[in-house]
Short mmCIF file of C-alpha atoms in Angstrom, two decimals:
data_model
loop_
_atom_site.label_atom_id
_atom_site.label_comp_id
_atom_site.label_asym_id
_atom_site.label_seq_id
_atom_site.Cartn_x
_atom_site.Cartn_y
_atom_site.Cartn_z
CA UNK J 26 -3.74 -28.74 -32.26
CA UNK J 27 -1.22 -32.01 -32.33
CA UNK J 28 1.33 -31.32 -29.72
CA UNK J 29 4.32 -31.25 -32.18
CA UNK J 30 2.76 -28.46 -34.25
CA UNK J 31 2.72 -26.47 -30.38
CA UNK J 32 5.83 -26.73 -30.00
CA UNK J 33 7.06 -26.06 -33.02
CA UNK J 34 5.02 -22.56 -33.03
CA UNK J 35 6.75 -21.95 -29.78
CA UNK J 36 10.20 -22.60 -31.09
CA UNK J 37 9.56 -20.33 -33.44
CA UNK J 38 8.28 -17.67 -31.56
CA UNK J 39 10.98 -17.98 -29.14
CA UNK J 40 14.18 -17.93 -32.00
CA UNK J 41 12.05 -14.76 -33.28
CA UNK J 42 12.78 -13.34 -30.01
CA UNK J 43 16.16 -13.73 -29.48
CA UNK J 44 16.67 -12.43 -33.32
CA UNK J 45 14.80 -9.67 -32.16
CA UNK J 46 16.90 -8.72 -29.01
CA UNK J 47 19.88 -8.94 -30.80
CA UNK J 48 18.79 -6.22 -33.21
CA UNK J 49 18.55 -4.24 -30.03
CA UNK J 50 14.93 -3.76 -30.84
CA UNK J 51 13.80 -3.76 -27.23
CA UNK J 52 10.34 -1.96 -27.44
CA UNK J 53 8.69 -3.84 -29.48
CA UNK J 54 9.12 -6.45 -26.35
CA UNK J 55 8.07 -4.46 -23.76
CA UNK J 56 5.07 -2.47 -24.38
CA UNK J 57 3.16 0.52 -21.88
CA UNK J 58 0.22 2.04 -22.52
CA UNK J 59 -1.86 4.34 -20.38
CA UNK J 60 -5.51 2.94 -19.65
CA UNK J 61 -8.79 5.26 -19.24
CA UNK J 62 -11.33 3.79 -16.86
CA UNK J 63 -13.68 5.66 -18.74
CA UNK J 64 -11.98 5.27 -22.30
CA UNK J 65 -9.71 2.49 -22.48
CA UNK J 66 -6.13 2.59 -24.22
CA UNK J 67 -5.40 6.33 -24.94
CA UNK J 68 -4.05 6.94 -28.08
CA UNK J 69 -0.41 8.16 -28.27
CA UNK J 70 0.92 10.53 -30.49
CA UNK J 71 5.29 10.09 -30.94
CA UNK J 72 7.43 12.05 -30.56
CA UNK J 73 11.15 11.95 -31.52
CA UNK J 74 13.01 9.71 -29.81
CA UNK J 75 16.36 7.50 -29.74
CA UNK J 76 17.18 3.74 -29.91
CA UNK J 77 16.55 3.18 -26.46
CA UNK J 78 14.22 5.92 -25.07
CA UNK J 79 10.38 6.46 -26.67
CA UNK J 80 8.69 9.16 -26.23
CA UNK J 81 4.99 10.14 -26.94
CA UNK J 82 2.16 12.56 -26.08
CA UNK J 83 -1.46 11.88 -24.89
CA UNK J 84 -4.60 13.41 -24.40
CA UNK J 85 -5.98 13.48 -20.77
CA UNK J 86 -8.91 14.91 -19.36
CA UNK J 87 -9.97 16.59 -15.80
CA UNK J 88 -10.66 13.32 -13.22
CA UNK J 89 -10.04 10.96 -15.04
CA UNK J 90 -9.04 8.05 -13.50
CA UNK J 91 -5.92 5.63 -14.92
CA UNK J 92 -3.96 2.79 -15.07
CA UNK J 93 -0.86 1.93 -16.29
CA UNK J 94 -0.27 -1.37 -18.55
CA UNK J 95 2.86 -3.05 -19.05
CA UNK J 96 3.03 -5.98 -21.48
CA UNK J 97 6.32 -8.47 -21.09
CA UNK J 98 6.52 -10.13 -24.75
CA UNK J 99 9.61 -11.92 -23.87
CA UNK J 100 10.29 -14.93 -22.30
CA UNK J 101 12.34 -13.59 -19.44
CA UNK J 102 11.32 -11.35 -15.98
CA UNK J 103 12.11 -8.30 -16.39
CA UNK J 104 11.45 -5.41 -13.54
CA UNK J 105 10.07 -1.77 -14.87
CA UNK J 106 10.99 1.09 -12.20
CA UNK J 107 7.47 3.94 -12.80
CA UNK J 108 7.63 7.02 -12.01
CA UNK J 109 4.69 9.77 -12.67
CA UNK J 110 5.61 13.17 -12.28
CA UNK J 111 8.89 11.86 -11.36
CA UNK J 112 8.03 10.18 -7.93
CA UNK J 113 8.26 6.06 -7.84
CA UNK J 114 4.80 4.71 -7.73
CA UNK J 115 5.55 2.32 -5.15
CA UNK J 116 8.03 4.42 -2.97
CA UNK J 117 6.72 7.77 -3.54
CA UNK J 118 10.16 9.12 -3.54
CA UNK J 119 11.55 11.37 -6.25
CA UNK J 120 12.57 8.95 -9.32
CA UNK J 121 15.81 9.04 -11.56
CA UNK J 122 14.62 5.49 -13.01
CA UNK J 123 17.75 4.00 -11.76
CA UNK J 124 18.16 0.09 -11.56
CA UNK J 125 18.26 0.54 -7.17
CA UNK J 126 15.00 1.98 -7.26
CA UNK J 127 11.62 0.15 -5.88
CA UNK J 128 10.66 -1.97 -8.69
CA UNK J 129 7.39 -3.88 -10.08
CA UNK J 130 8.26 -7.52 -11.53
CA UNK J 131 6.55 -9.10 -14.21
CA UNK J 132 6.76 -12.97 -15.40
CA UNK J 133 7.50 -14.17 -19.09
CA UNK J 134 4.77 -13.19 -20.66
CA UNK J 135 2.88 -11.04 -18.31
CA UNK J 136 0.62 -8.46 -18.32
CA UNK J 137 -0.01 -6.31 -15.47
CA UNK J 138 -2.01 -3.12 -14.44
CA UNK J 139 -0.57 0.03 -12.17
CA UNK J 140 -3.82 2.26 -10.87
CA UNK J 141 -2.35 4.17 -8.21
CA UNK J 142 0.25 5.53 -5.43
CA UNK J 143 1.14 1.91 -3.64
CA UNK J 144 0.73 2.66 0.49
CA UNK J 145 1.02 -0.28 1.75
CA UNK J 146 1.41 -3.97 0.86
CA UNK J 147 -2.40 -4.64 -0.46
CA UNK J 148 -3.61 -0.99 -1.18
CA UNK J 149 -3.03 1.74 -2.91
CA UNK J 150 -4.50 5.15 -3.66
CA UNK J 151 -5.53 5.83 -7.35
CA UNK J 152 -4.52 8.05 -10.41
CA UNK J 153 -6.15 10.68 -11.76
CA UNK J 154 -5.90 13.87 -13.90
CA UNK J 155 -5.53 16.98 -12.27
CA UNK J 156 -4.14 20.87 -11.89
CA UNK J 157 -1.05 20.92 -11.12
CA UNK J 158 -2.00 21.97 -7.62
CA UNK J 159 -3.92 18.74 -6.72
CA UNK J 160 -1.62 16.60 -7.63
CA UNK J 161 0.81 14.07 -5.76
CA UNK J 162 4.19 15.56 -6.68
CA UNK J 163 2.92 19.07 -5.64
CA UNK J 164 2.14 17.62 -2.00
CA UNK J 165 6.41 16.83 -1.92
CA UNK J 166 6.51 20.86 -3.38
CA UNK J 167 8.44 18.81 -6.71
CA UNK J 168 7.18 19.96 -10.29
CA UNK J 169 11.09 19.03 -11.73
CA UNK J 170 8.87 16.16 -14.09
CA UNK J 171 5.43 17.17 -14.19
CA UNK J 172 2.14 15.79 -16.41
CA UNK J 173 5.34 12.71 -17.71
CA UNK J 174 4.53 9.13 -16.93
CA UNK J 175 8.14 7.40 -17.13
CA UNK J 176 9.37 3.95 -17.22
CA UNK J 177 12.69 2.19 -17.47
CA UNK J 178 12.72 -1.72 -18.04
CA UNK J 179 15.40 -3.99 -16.69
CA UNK J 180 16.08 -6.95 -17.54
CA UNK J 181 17.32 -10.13 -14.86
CA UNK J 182 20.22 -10.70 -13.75
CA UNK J 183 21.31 -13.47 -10.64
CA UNK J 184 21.90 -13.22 -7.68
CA UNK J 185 18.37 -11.01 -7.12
CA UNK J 186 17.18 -7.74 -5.54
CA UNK J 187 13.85 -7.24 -3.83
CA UNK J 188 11.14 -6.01 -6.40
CA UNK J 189 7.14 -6.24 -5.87
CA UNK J 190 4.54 -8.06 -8.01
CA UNK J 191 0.89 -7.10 -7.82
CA UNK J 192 -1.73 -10.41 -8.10
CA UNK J 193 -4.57 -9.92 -9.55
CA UNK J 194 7.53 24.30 -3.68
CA UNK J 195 5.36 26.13 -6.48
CA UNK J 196 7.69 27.43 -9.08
CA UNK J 197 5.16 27.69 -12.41
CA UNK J 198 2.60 30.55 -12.84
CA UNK J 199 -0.84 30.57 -12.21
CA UNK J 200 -1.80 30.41 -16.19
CA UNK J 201 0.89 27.29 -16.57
CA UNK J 202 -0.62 25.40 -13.92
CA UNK J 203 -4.03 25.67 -15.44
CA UNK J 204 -2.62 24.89 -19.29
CA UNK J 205 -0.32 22.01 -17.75
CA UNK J 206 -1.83 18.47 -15.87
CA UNK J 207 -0.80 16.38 -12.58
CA UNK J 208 -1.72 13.24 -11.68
CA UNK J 209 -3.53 13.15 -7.86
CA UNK J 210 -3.93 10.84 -4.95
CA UNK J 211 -6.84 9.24 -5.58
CA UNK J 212 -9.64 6.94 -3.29
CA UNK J 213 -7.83 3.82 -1.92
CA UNK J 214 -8.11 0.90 -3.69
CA UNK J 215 -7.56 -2.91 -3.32
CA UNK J 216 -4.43 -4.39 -4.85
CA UNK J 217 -2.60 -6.96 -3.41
CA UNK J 218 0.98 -7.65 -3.71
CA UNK J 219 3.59 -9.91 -2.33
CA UNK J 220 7.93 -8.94 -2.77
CA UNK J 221 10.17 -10.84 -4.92
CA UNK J 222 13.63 -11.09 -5.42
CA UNK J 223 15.35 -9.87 -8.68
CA UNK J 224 18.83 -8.40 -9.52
CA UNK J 225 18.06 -5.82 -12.51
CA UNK J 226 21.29 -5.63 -15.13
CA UNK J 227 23.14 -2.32 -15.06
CA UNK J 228 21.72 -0.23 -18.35
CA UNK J 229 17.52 -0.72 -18.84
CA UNK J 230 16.58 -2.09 -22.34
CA UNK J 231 15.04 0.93 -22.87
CA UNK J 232 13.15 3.93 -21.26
CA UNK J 233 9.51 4.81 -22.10
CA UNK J 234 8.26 8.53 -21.87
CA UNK J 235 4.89 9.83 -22.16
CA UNK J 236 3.84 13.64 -21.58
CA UNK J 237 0.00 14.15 -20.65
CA UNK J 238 -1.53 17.11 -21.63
CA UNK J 239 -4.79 18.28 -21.49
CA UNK J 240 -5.99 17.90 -25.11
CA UNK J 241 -6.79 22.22 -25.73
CA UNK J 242 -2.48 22.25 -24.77
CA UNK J 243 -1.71 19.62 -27.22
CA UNK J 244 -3.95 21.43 -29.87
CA UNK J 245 -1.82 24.46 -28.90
CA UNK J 246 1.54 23.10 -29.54
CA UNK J 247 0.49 21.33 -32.65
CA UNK J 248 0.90 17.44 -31.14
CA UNK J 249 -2.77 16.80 -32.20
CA UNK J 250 -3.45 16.80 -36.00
CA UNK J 251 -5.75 19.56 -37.38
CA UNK J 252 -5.63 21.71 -34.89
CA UNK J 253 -4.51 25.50 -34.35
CA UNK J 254 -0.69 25.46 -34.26
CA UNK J 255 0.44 27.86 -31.69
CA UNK J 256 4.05 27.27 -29.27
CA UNK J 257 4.44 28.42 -25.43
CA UNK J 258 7.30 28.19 -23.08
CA UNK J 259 7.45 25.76 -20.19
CA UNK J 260 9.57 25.12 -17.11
CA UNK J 261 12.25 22.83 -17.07
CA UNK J 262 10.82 19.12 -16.57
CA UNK J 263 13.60 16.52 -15.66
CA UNK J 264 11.83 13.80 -17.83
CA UNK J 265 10.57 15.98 -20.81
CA UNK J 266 13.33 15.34 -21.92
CA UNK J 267 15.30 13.78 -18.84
CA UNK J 268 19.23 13.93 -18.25
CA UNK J 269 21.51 12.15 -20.76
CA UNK J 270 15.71 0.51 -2.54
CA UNK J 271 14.28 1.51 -0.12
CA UNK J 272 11.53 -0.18 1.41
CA UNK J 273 9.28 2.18 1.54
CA UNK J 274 5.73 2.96 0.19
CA UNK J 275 4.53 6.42 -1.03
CA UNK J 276 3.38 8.70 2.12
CA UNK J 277 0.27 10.47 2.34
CA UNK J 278 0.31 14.01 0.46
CA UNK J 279 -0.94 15.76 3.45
CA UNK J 280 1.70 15.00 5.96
CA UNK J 281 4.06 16.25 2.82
CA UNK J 282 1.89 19.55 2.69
CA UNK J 283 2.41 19.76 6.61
CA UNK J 284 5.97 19.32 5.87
CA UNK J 285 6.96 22.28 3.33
CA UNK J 286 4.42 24.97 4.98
#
């Protein structure tokens, strides 16, 4: 391709991005998906949502193991603050998505994979889906957010904060814990990363949401077409819907357990 039809096509895309921003149609440049190692992208099923927060339901099943993908469309860094079950990936501590929190950084265009509980600076422990009794946030005794993956993107602002870029109590009943899924603290894994500097702007573009359920729950409450309609009570979850840095990595889940006995 001649060079002068390149950057035209660039130009382009780029003054279709900033007409885009303006409209305040930020998701459309961000985009996360959840990622089976078994079955690739898992389809999501919305749910209502506002302008700026977008929420949607997917279908998990038992041991599964996960990643999750973040795609920067714009031509800007931007860090996304992760939480699942509402504990920071990279911290481990409990998550309000706030712009202070430990951060992953992506480049202009970017795409990047998260596979697991970061515990140290090239490893961490992956994600999978489990009772709610296996999993991470019950080690901490915290079920406030369970079986919600959560995400809040930021966009730059100077001077910068530290961020990280990657290179490559039980209060629910026996019956709810079996109906409702956690993610766990999976085998350790390879991943290393290096820390950056970036200052996040006050408000995130937007927040993402997404509720796993195991797919007999969703066919329960109706989220999955075609199947039985049928409605059950569950207890409060901070991110389902939610409320309108330090540098340090997620601990182990069994010195946690040791903790709250």
């Amino acid at each position: 391709m001649p060079v002068y039809k390149s950057i035209l096509i660039a130009t382009i895309l780029l003054l279709g991005l900033s007409v885009q921003a303006e409209a305040g149609n930020y998701y459309d440049d961000v985009e996360i998906d959840v990622i089976s190692d078994s079955r690739g992208e898992l389809h999501q099923y919305p749910a209502n949502s506002g302008s700026k927060k977008r929420r949607a339901y997917i279908a998990v099943r038992d041991g599964e193991r996960y990643s999750i993908r973040v795609q920067n469309r714009t031509g800007e860094r931007i860090g996304v603050v992760i939480a699942v079950d509402g504990r920071n990936i990279i911290s481990g501590a409990k998550s309000h998505l706030k712009r202070g929190e430990a951060k992953y950084v992506l480049g202009p265009w970017e795409t990047a994979e998260y596979d697991g509980w970061r515990t140290s600076r090239n490893r961490v422990h992956r994600f999978y889906f489990t009772d709610i009794g296996d999993s991470y946030a019950d080690a901490w005794g915290d079920h406030s957010a369970m079986g919600v993956i959560a995400a809040a993107v930021f966009r730059e602002k100077k001077p910068r904060h530290q961020g990280y870029a990657i290179q490559k109590k039980r209060e629910s009943s026996e019956a709810a814990d079996r109906d409702s899924a956690g993610t766990g603290f999976g085998e350790s894994a390879w991943s290393p990363s290096h820390k950056v500097r970036l200052k996040a702007r006050k408000k995130p573009m937007f927040r993402k949401f997404i509720k796993y359920e195991w797919r007999r729950t969703l066919c329960r409450k109706g989220i999955i077409p075609r199947c039985r309609d049928y409605y059950d009570d569950e207890p409060g979850n901070r991110f389902w819907p939610p409320d309108d840095w330090d540098d340090e990595y997620a601990p182990y889940p069994w010195s946690l357990r040791r903790h709250h006995q």
